[in-house]
Coordinates of C-alpha atoms and ligand atoms in Angstrom, one line a residue:
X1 CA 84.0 94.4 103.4
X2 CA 85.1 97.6 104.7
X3 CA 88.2 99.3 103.6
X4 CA 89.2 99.5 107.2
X5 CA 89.6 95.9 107.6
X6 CA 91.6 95.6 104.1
X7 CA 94.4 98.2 105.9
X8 CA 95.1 98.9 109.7
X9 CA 95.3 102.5 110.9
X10 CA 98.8 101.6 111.8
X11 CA 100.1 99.2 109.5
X12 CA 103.3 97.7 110.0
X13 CA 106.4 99.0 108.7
X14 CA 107.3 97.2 105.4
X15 CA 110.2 96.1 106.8
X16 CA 108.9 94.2 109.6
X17 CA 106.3 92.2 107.4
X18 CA 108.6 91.2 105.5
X19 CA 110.9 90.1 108.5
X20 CA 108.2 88.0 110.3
X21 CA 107.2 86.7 106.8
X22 CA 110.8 84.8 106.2
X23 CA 111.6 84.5 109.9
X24 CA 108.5 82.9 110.2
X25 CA 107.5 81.2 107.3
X26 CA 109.7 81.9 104.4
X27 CA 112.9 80.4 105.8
X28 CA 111.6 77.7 108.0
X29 CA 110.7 73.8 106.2
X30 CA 108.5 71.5 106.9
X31 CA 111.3 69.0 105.7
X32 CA 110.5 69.0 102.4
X33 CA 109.9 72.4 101.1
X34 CA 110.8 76.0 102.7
X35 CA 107.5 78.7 102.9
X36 CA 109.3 80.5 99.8
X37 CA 109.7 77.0 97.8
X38 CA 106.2 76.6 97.6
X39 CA 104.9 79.9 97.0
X40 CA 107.6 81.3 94.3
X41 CA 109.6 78.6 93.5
X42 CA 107.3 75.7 92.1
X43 CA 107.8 75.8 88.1
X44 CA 106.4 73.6 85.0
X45 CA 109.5 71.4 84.5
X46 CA 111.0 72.7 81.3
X47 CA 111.6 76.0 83.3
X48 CA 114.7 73.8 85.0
X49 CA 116.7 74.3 81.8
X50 CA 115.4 77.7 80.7
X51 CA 116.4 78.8 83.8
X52 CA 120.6 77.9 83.1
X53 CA 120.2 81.2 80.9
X54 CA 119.5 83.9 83.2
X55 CA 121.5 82.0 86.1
X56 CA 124.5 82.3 83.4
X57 CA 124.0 86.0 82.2
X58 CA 124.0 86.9 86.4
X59 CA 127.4 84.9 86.9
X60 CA 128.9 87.2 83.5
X61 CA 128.2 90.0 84.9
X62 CA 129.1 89.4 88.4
X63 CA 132.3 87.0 88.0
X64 CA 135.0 88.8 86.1
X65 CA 135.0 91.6 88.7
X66 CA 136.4 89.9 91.7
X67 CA 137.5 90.4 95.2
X68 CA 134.6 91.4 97.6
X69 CA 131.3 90.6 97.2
X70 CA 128.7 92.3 99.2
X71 CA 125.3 89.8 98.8
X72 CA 121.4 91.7 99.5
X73 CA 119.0 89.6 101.0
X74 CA 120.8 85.9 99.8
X75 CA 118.2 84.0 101.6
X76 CA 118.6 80.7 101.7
X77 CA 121.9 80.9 99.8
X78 CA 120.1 78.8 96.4
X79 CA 122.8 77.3 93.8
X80 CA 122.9 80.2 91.8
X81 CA 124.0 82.8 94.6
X82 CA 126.4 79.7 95.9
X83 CA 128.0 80.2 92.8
X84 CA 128.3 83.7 92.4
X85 CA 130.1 84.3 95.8
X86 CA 132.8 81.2 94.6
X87 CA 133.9 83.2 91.7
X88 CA 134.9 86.1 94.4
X89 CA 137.8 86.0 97.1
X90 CA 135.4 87.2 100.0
X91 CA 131.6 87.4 100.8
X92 CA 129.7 89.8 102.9
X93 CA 125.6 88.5 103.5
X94 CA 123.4 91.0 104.6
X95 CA 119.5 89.8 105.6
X96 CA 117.3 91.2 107.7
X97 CA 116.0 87.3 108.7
X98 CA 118.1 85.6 110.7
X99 CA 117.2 82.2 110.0
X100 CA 118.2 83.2 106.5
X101 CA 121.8 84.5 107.8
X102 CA 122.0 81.3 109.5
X103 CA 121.8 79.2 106.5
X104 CA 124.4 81.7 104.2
X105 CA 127.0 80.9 107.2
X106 CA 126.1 77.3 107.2
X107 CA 126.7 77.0 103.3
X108 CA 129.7 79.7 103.1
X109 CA 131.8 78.9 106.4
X110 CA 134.5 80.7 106.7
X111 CA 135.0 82.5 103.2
X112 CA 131.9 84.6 104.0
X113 CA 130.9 87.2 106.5
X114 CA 127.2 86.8 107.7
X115 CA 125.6 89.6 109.1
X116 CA 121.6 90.4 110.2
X117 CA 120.8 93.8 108.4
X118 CA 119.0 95.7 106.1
X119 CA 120.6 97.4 102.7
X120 CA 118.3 100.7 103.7
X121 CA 120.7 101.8 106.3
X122 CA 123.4 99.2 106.9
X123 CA 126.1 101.2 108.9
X124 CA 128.8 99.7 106.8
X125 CA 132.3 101.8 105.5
X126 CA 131.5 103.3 102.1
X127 CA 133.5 102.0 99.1
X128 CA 134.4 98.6 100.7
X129 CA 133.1 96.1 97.6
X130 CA 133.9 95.3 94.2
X131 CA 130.2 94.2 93.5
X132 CA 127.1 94.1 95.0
X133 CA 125.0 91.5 93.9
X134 CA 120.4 91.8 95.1
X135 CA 118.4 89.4 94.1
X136 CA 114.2 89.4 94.7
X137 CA 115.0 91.8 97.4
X138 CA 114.3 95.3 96.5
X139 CA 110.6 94.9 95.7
X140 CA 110.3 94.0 99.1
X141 CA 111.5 97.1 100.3
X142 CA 109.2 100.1 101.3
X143 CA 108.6 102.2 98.4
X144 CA 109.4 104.6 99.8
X145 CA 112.9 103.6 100.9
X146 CA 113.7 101.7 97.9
X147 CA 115.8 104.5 95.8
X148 CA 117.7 104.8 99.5
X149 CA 118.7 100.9 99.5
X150 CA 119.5 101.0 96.0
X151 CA 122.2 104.7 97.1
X152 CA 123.7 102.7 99.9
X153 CA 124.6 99.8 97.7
X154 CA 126.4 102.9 95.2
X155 CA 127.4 103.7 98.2
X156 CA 129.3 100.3 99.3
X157 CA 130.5 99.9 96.4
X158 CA 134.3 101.1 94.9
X159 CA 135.1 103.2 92.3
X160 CA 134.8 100.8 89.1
X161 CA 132.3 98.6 90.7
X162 CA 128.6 97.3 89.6
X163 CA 125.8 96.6 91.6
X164 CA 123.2 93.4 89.5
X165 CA 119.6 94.0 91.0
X166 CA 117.2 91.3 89.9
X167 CA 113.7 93.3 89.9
X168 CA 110.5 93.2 88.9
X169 CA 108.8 95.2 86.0
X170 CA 105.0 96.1 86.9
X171 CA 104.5 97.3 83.3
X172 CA 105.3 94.0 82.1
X173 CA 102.1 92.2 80.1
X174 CA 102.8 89.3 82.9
X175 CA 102.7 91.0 85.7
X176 CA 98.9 92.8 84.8
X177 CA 97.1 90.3 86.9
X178 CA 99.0 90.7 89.7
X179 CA 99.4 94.2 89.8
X180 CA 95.4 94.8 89.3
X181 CA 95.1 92.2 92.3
X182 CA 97.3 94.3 94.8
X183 CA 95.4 97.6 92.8
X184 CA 92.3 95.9 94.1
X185 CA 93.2 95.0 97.4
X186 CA 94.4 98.6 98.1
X187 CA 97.8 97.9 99.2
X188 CA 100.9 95.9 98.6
X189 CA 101.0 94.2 101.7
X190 CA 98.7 91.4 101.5
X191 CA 98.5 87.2 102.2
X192 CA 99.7 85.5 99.3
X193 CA 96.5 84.3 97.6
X194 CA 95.4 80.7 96.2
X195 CA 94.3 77.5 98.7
X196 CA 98.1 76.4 98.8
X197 CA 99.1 79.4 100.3
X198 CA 96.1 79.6 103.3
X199 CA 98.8 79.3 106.0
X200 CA 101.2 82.0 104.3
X201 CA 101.7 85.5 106.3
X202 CA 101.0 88.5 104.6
X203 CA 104.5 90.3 102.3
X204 CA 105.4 93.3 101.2
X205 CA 105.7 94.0 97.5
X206 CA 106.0 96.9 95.4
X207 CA 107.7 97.6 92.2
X208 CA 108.4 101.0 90.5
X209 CA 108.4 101.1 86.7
X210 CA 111.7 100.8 85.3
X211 CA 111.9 104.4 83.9
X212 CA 112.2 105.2 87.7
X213 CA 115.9 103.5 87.6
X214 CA 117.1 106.9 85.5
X215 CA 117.4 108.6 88.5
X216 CA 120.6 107.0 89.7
X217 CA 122.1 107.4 86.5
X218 CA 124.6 110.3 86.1
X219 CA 128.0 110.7 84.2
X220 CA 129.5 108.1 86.8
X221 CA 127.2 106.3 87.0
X222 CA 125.5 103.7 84.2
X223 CA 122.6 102.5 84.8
X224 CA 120.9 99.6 81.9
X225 CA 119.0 96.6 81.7
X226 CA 119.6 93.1 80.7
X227 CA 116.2 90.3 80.9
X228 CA 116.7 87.7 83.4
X229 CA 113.5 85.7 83.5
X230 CA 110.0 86.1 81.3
X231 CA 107.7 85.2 84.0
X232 CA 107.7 83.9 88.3
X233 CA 106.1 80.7 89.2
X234 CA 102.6 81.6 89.6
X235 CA 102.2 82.9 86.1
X236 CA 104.1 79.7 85.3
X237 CA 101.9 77.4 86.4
X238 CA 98.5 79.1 85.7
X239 CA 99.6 79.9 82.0
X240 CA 101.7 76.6 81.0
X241 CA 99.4 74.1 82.1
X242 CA 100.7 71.5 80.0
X243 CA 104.2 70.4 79.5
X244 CA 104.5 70.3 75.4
X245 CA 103.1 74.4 76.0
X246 CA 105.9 75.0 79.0
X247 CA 108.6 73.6 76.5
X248 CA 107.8 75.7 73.6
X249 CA 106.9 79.4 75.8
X250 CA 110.4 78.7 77.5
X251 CA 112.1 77.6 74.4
X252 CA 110.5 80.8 72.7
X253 CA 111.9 83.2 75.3
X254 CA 115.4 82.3 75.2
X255 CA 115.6 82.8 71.6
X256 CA 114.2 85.8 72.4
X257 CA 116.2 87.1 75.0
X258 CA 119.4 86.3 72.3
X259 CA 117.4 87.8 69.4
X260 CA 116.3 90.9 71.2
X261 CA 117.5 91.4 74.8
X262 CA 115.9 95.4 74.4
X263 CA 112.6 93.5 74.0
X264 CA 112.7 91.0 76.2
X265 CA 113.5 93.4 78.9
X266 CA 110.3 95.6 78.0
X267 CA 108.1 92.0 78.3
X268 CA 109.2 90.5 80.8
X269 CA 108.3 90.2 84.2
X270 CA 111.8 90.7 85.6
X271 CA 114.8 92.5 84.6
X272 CA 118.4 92.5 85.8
X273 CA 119.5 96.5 86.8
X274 CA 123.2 96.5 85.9
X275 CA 124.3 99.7 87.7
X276 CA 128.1 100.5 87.2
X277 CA 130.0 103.0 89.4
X278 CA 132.9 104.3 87.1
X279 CA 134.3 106.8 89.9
Ligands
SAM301 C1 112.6 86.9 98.0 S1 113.9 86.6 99.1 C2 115.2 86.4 98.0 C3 116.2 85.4 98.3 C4 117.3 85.1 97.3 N1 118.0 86.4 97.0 C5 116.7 84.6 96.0 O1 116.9 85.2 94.9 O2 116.1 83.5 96.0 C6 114.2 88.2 99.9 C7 115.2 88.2 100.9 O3 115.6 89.5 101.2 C8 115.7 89.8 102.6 N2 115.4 91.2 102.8 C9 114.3 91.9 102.6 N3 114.4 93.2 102.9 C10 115.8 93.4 103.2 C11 116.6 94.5 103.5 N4 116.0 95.7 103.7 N5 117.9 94.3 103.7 C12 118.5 93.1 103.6 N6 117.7 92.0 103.3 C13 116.4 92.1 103.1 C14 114.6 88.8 103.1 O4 114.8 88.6 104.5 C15 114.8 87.6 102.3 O5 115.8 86.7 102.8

């Protein structure tokens, strides 16, 4: 195979793969299942309760603050992001998918704005939100114009404020195959691989190391790390492959995260960004 037929000479911006991906596939169901349920969301079964943890150390950081919300890339609006935007007075969605802004109005109604968008350049009035909540959205985002989506949520948000970015850690040990598969395939835009996934279109997906998060760090601005999950779906199911083994790895991690939230964060696959804008 030729490395011309691995990448276009004009590849499409990152933005609009990722568009047509959940426009086309990752927001639309074949009645049972969305595209994105099947690829990412498919865990062993003891990952149901594990998964309260992270869900519930999101909602702490997110649901004292208050007021307006201004939600990244919400999808299909699942329970845990449902939940976060009932703890504030106000929502704002921003997706670049319309099909995906179309579900966040039909689950929010009235107490949420809904808006077709993108974070990189979203045209709205600085210092407007108390938080600023991204989840699984970022990594999507052209590497390049990544550290401008993450300014324009600092931007958005007031004086006092915290953005919560769920992201992904390449350097974790779990993310190794992955990240020598996209290594391999030259590029980060690529079909999602495995038989289940033959009908999938291609995503975007990069992910800088988390020393890269310094840079937004200054004397107003914090910037730390807190784990949110050990390992995504795929992992999941080609690692656990027996339940009594998915009960004890998921049972092992959230002692771990309690024990030693420092080295959880190093380990695993994704962290939570708290970034907190003190003027
Ligand atoms: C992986 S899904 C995450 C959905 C949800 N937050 C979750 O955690 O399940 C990524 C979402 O981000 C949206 N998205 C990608 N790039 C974006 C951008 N630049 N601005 C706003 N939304 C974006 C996609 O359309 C998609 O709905």
């Amino acid at each position: 195979m030729t490395s011309n037929r691995r990448r276009p000479a004009h590849p499409a911006p990152a933005q609009e793969i990722v568009r047509s991906f959940y426009d086309r596939y990752g927001w639309r169901s074949d009645g049972a299942m969305s595209g994105e349920d099947k690829l990412f969301r498919q865990f062993p079964h003891a990952h149901q309760t594990y998964a309260r943890g992270p869900a519930a150390r999101v909602l702490r950081l997110l649901a004292p603050i208050g007021g307006r919300l201004l939600l990244v890339g919400g999808g299909d609006l699942p329970q845990s992001h449902v939940e976060i935007c009932a703890a504030f007075e106000r929502a704002h969605c921003l997706d670049i998918s319309a099909p995906a802004v179309e579900q966040a109005k039909a689950i929010l109604g009235d107490r949420a704005v809904c808006q077709v968008g993108s974070i990189v350049d979203s045209g709205l009035e600085s210092a407007t939100f108390d938080a600023v909540f991204c989840a699984h959205v970022a990594y999507h985002i052209d590497r390049s114009d990544q550290e401008r989506a993450v300014r324009e949520m600092l931007r958005l948000v007031k004086p006092g404020g915290r953005v919560v970015i769920i992201y992904a850690n390449p350097r974790s040990p779990f993310a190794i195959p992955g990240e020598a598969m996209r290594r391999l395939n030259a590029g980060w835009t690529r079909r999602p691989s495995g038989t289940e996934l033959a009908e999938a279109p291609p995503l975007y997906y990069y992910a800088h190391p988390l020393s890269w998060w310094r840079r937004f760090a200054d004397p107003h601005v914090g910037v730390r790390f807190e784990p949110w999950e050990a390992i995504g779906s795929r992992p999941a199911r080609a690692l656990l492959k027996s339940g009594a083994l998915a009960r004890a790895f998921y049972r092992a991690a959230a002692a771990l995260e309690s024990a030693a939230p420092s080295l959880a964060v190093a380990l695993w696959q994704y962290p939570i960004v708290v970034i907190d804008k003190r003027r």
